[in-house]
Each structure stands twice: as C-alpha cells, then as structure tokens.
Amino acid sequence: MKRGIAVLVSVGALCGVAYFTASKWAIKHETITFYDASRDNRPVPVDIAIRRDKEMQANAGMITLPVAVINHGNTVKNTEYGFLANIFAARGYLVVSPQHDLPTDPPMVTKPGELYVGRLPQILRGVANIHLAMQEMKKVQPNADYSKVTMVGHSMGGDITMYFAKQYPDEVKKVVTLDNLRVPFVTAGKFKILSFRSHDPQFKTDPGVIPTDEECEKAGIEVVKTNFQHNDMRDTGPDDAKSSIQGMLDKFLSDTDSAIAPVDTHSAPPKILEPGPVALMAPAKS
C-alpha cells in the first residue's frame, strides 16, 4: 500500500462524487437522543443518515445494513460532517454520529506531558457514547451489522476513533481519520486504515502518532497528505477540499468493501499524483 498520496483537485475527483449529488435527496437525516442510565441518564444525541430505499429493504428483512460511526471534533457538532455521512449513506450504510460533548460538560483542559495531552477522559467518554449508541440503535434498526463497524473521525473524533479501534479491534471493520493528532495509529493490520492529513501550522501531530512508511506498508495504512487546513475537513470547509476527500473516501470504500458492496456507485476514481508535491489548491480558511 502506498503512502504519501497527494490529492489532486480535478474533474476526476469531482466526477467521483457526482453520483451522490442526485441521490442525497433520498438520504434521510434524523436525530434521536439516547440516555445512559449508567452515567446519570446522560443524554447522547445521535444523528442518523440512511438511504430511504435501503431503510425500507432493511425493515423488510431483505438486507443487513453495514454501519459507519462518525465522530466529531472537539466543540464541533455531530451534524457538521454531512459531506462524509452522505458518502456512506449513498453506498447503503447506516450512518450513526453521536454527540460526544454537551454544553454542560466542563471545558477540556490539556496537560502537556500526560497521555494524549490529558485528553483520555474525553476519549473514554466518546467510547462510552459509541457503545451506548450501538446498543440503542439495535432497537431502532435491528437489521444492521453492529458487530463490526467502520469507524470515522475528525481531529478529537479521530483520536476517539483510533482509541476505540485499539481497544476493541474485533468490533471494527475499517478506520478513516481526518487529522487525528494525539492517539497513535493501530498497526496490528487487522483492518484497513485511511487517514487524511492537513497542512496546517496551527495543528501539529504529536510525535509517534503516524507510523513509518514501512509500518504503513505492512499494516495496510494509507496516509493521504493534503494541502487542506485542519478545519477544512468538515461541512464548513471549502467545496474543493470536501469534494477531494469524498472522491478519495469513495475509492477507499470501493476497494475495501466486499464484492457484494451495498451500492454500486459507478464512480470514477480521483486522479492521484505519486510521488510528487501536494496538489496546489485555493488558500484554505482556518
């Protein structure tokens, strides 16, 4: 598996995600709030995205839906990653996006020198939210595969994703992160990993988080170096950044899903430069 891939913003990448533009209107988004009795009935709002036709087939017992869990960044809403949720939903996934922090939570205090810069309590809270969401979603949509899910996360949500994959590898099918900065990658090779990295001087990845090229090759880890800024990797980011990520993500799903993939997207893969510099893009906004 090659690393250091540069994403080229091109007609190919835009065409690669054009398939979902029309079908996104058939994707239903709704929010359900679950309550965790083990944590003083803590509310955990969950945004759900699903194609209406696939929901009908699942409710009829005709199919079992694959599941993707999207984890948001620190102080970011769980609904701010629709551009990712729609890619998964268009392919036939049930997408579950828990809200990990609440307005009533105390502010996060980083502590240099401590594990994950002192963010372990927030990471563990996220893991508990994911497990609660999976448990309760079985009642909402029983015809989905919650035993092995695709874990996705941006920034702090990427750290939650990687930590979850490390602690519960048997519950993970594959991993996608966008600029996780603190938790080192899982290198056991039990699942494929795709990670988008920003080019942002304000958000530095901690030493030891990203494996060496040799470790990536051996473990099936694909690292995509981009010219995006850290905060470009959500719905508020520029369209060219989101389109490029969507194209690469869709290709990753096409390559890693089984031969009986939920939906045949007929998408064209994005053009890739390798080796070479990161493709030039319009200046990103922080």
Coordinates of C-alpha atoms in Angstrom, one line a residue:
M1 CA 0.0 0.0 0.0
K2 CA 1.4 3.3 -1.0
R3 CA 1.7 6.3 1.4
G4 CA 2.2 10.0 0.9
I5 CA -0.5 10.2 -1.7
A6 CA -1.3 13.7 -2.9
V7 CA -4.9 14.5 -3.7
L8 CA -5.4 16.3 -7.0
V9 CA -8.5 18.6 -7.2
S10 CA -9.6 17.6 -10.7
V11 CA -12.6 16.9 -12.8
G12 CA -12.0 13.2 -12.0
A13 CA -12.4 13.8 -8.3
L14 CA -15.5 15.9 -8.8
C15 CA -17.0 13.2 -11.1
G16 CA -16.0 10.6 -8.5
V17 CA -18.6 12.0 -6.0
A18 CA -21.2 13.4 -8.5
Y19 CA -23.2 10.2 -8.1
F20 CA -24.4 11.2 -4.7
T21 CA -25.5 14.7 -5.6
A22 CA -28.8 13.5 -7.0
S23 CA -29.3 10.6 -4.6
K24 CA -28.6 12.7 -1.5
W25 CA -32.2 13.9 -1.6
A26 CA -33.1 10.3 -0.9
I27 CA -31.0 10.2 2.2
K28 CA -32.9 10.7 5.4
H29 CA -31.2 12.5 8.4
E30 CA -32.8 12.4 11.8
T31 CA -31.7 12.9 15.4
I32 CA -32.5 10.6 18.2
T33 CA -31.4 11.2 21.8
F34 CA -30.5 8.2 23.9
Y35 CA -29.9 8.3 27.7
D36 CA -27.2 6.4 29.6
A37 CA -28.5 5.2 32.9
S38 CA -25.0 4.2 34.0
R39 CA -24.0 7.9 33.7
D40 CA -26.8 9.7 35.5
N41 CA -29.0 9.5 32.4
R42 CA -26.5 11.4 30.3
P43 CA -28.2 12.4 27.0
V44 CA -26.4 11.3 23.9
P45 CA -27.9 12.8 20.8
V46 CA -27.2 10.7 17.7
D47 CA -27.6 11.9 14.1
I48 CA -28.6 9.1 11.8
A49 CA -28.3 9.1 8.0
I50 CA -29.7 6.4 5.8
R51 CA -31.0 6.0 2.3
R52 CA -34.7 5.6 2.3
D53 CA -34.8 2.7 -0.1
K54 CA -32.2 0.8 1.9
E55 CA -34.1 1.5 5.1
M56 CA -37.2 0.0 3.6
Q57 CA -35.3 -3.1 2.5
A58 CA -33.7 -3.5 5.9
N59 CA -37.1 -3.1 7.7
A60 CA -38.5 -5.8 5.4
G61 CA -35.6 -8.1 6.4
M62 CA -34.3 -8.2 2.9
I63 CA -30.8 -6.8 3.7
T64 CA -28.4 -6.2 6.6
L65 CA -27.1 -2.7 6.6
P66 CA -23.3 -2.0 7.2
V67 CA -22.7 0.6 9.8
A68 CA -20.4 3.6 9.9
V69 CA -19.8 5.7 13.1
I70 CA -18.7 9.3 12.6
N71 CA -17.0 11.1 15.5
H72 CA -16.9 14.9 15.5
G73 CA -14.0 17.2 16.6
N74 CA -13.8 19.0 19.9
T75 CA -16.6 21.6 20.4
V76 CA -17.9 20.7 16.9
K77 CA -21.5 19.5 16.4
N78 CA -22.1 15.9 15.3
T79 CA -24.2 17.2 12.4
E80 CA -21.3 19.1 10.8
Y81 CA -20.0 16.1 8.8
G82 CA -22.8 15.6 6.4
F83 CA -20.4 15.5 3.4
L84 CA -19.0 12.3 4.9
A85 CA -22.3 10.9 6.1
N86 CA -23.8 11.3 2.6
I87 CA -21.0 9.3 1.0
F88 CA -21.5 6.4 3.4
A89 CA -25.3 6.6 3.2
A90 CA -25.3 6.8 -0.6
R91 CA -23.4 3.5 -0.6
G92 CA -26.0 1.8 1.6
Y93 CA -24.5 2.3 5.0
L94 CA -26.4 3.2 8.2
V95 CA -24.5 6.2 9.5
V96 CA -24.5 6.9 13.2
S97 CA -23.0 10.2 14.5
P98 CA -23.0 10.6 18.3
Q99 CA -22.7 14.0 20.0
H100 CA -19.8 13.4 22.4
D101 CA -19.6 16.7 24.3
L102 CA -22.5 18.7 25.8
P103 CA -22.8 22.4 26.7
T104 CA -23.0 21.3 30.4
D105 CA -19.6 19.5 30.2
P106 CA -16.6 21.3 31.8
P107 CA -14.2 22.6 29.2
M108 CA -11.4 20.3 28.2
V109 CA -8.0 21.1 29.8
T110 CA -4.9 19.9 28.0
K111 CA -2.0 18.8 30.1
P112 CA 1.3 18.6 28.3
G113 CA 3.3 15.5 29.3
E114 CA 0.3 13.4 30.2
L115 CA -1.1 10.6 28.0
Y116 CA -2.8 12.2 24.9
V117 CA -2.1 15.6 26.4
G118 CA -4.5 14.8 29.2
R119 CA -7.5 14.1 26.9
L120 CA -8.1 10.5 27.9
P121 CA -11.2 11.3 30.0
Q122 CA -12.8 12.9 26.9
I123 CA -11.7 9.9 24.8
L124 CA -13.2 7.4 27.2
R125 CA -16.5 9.4 27.3
G126 CA -16.6 9.2 23.5
V127 CA -16.0 5.4 23.6
A128 CA -18.9 5.1 26.1
N129 CA -21.1 7.2 23.8
I130 CA -20.4 4.9 20.9
H131 CA -21.2 1.8 22.8
L132 CA -24.4 3.3 24.1
A133 CA -25.4 4.4 20.6
M134 CA -24.7 0.9 19.1
Q135 CA -26.7 -0.8 21.9
E136 CA -29.7 1.5 21.5
M137 CA -29.6 1.5 17.7
K138 CA -30.2 -2.2 17.7
K139 CA -33.7 -1.4 19.0
V140 CA -34.2 1.3 16.3
Q141 CA -32.8 -0.6 13.4
P142 CA -32.2 -4.3 14.2
N143 CA -31.3 -5.2 10.6
A144 CA -27.8 -3.7 10.7
D145 CA -24.4 -5.2 11.5
Y146 CA -23.3 -3.6 14.7
S147 CA -20.7 -6.3 15.4
K148 CA -18.1 -4.8 13.0
V149 CA -18.4 -1.1 12.2
T150 CA -16.5 1.4 10.1
M151 CA -15.1 4.0 12.5
V152 CA -14.6 7.6 11.2
G153 CA -13.4 10.7 13.0
H154 CA -12.0 14.2 12.6
S155 CA -9.5 15.7 15.0
M156 CA -10.5 14.8 18.5
G157 CA -13.1 12.5 16.9
G158 CA -10.2 10.8 15.0
D159 CA -8.4 10.2 18.3
I160 CA -11.6 8.7 19.7
T161 CA -11.8 6.5 16.6
M162 CA -8.2 5.3 16.8
Y163 CA -8.5 4.6 20.5
F164 CA -11.7 2.7 20.0
A165 CA -10.0 0.6 17.3
K166 CA -7.1 -0.1 19.5
Q167 CA -9.2 -1.2 22.5
Y168 CA -11.9 -3.0 20.5
P169 CA -10.3 -4.3 17.3
D170 CA -12.8 -7.1 16.9
E171 CA -15.6 -4.5 16.7
V172 CA -14.0 -2.6 13.8
K173 CA -14.2 -3.3 10.1
K174 CA -12.1 -0.4 8.9
V175 CA -11.0 3.1 10.0
V176 CA -11.0 6.5 8.5
T177 CA -9.5 9.5 10.3
L178 CA -9.1 13.2 9.3
D179 CA -6.2 14.7 11.2
N180 CA -6.2 12.8 14.4
L181 CA -3.3 14.3 16.4
R182 CA -2.8 12.5 19.7
V183 CA -3.6 8.8 19.6
P184 CA -1.1 6.6 17.7
F185 CA -2.3 4.6 14.7
V186 CA -3.2 0.9 15.2
T187 CA -0.5 -1.1 13.4
A188 CA -1.7 -4.6 14.0
G189 CA -3.0 -4.9 10.5
K190 CA -6.4 -6.3 11.5
F191 CA -8.3 -3.7 9.4
K192 CA -7.5 -1.1 6.7
I193 CA -6.9 2.5 7.7
L194 CA -7.3 5.6 5.6
S195 CA -6.1 8.9 7.1
F196 CA -6.2 12.4 5.6
R197 CA -3.5 14.7 7.0
S198 CA -3.7 18.5 6.9
H199 CA -1.0 21.0 6.1
D200 CA -1.7 23.4 8.9
P201 CA 0.9 25.1 11.1
Q202 CA -1.5 25.5 14.0
F203 CA -2.4 21.8 14.3
K204 CA 0.7 19.7 14.8
T205 CA 0.5 15.9 15.0
D206 CA 2.2 14.6 18.1
P207 CA 5.4 12.6 17.6
G208 CA 4.8 8.8 17.2
V209 CA 1.2 9.1 16.1
I210 CA 1.8 8.4 12.4
P211 CA 3.7 5.1 11.7
T212 CA 6.7 4.9 9.5
D213 CA 6.4 4.2 5.8
E214 CA 7.4 0.6 6.4
E215 CA 4.9 0.1 9.2
C216 CA 2.2 1.6 7.0
E217 CA 3.1 -0.8 4.1
K218 CA 2.9 -3.8 6.4
A219 CA -0.3 -2.8 8.3
G220 CA -2.4 -1.6 5.3
I221 CA -2.4 2.0 6.3
E222 CA -2.9 4.7 3.6
V223 CA -1.9 8.2 4.6
V224 CA -3.1 11.0 2.3
K225 CA -1.1 14.2 2.6
T226 CA -3.2 17.2 1.6
N227 CA -2.9 21.0 1.4
F228 CA -6.0 21.4 3.4
Q229 CA -6.2 23.2 6.7
H230 CA -7.3 21.3 9.8
N231 CA -10.7 22.9 10.0
D232 CA -11.4 22.4 6.3
M233 CA -12.3 18.8 7.0
R234 CA -15.9 19.4 7.9
D235 CA -19.0 20.8 6.3
T236 CA -17.8 24.4 6.8
G237 CA -14.7 23.7 4.7
P238 CA -14.3 24.8 1.1
D239 CA -16.0 22.8 -1.6
D240 CA -12.8 21.7 -3.3
A241 CA -11.5 20.2 -0.1
K242 CA -14.7 18.3 0.6
S243 CA -15.0 17.1 -2.9
S244 CA -11.5 15.8 -2.9
I245 CA -11.9 14.0 0.4
Q246 CA -15.2 12.5 -0.9
G247 CA -13.6 11.2 -4.0
M248 CA -10.7 9.5 -2.2
L249 CA -13.1 8.1 0.5
D250 CA -15.4 6.6 -2.1
K251 CA -12.4 5.0 -3.8
F252 CA -11.3 3.6 -0.4
L253 CA -14.7 2.1 0.2
S254 CA -14.9 0.6 -3.3
D255 CA -11.5 -1.0 -2.7
T256 CA -12.2 -2.3 0.8
D257 CA -15.9 -3.3 0.6
S258 CA -16.6 -6.9 -0.4
A259 CA -17.5 -7.9 -4.0
I260 CA -21.2 -7.6 -2.9
A261 CA -20.9 -4.0 -1.9
P262 CA -24.1 -2.4 -0.7
V263 CA -24.4 0.0 -3.6
D264 CA -22.6 0.2 -6.9
T265 CA -21.7 3.8 -7.2
H266 CA -20.1 3.7 -10.7
S267 CA -17.9 6.5 -9.5
A268 CA -14.7 7.5 -11.3
P269 CA -11.7 7.4 -9.1
P270 CA -9.9 10.7 -8.4
K271 CA -6.6 11.3 -10.2
I272 CA -3.6 10.7 -8.0
L273 CA -0.1 12.0 -8.1
E274 CA 2.6 9.8 -6.7
P275 CA 5.2 10.6 -5.9
G276 CA 5.1 14.4 -6.0
P277 CA 4.2 17.5 -4.1
V278 CA 0.8 18.1 -2.7
A279 CA -1.5 19.5 -5.3
L280 CA -1.9 23.2 -5.3
M281 CA -5.3 24.4 -4.0
A282 CA -7.0 27.6 -3.3
P283 CA -5.9 29.2 0.0
A284 CA -7.8 27.5 2.8
K285 CA -9.6 29.3 5.6
S286 CA -9.0 28.4 9.2

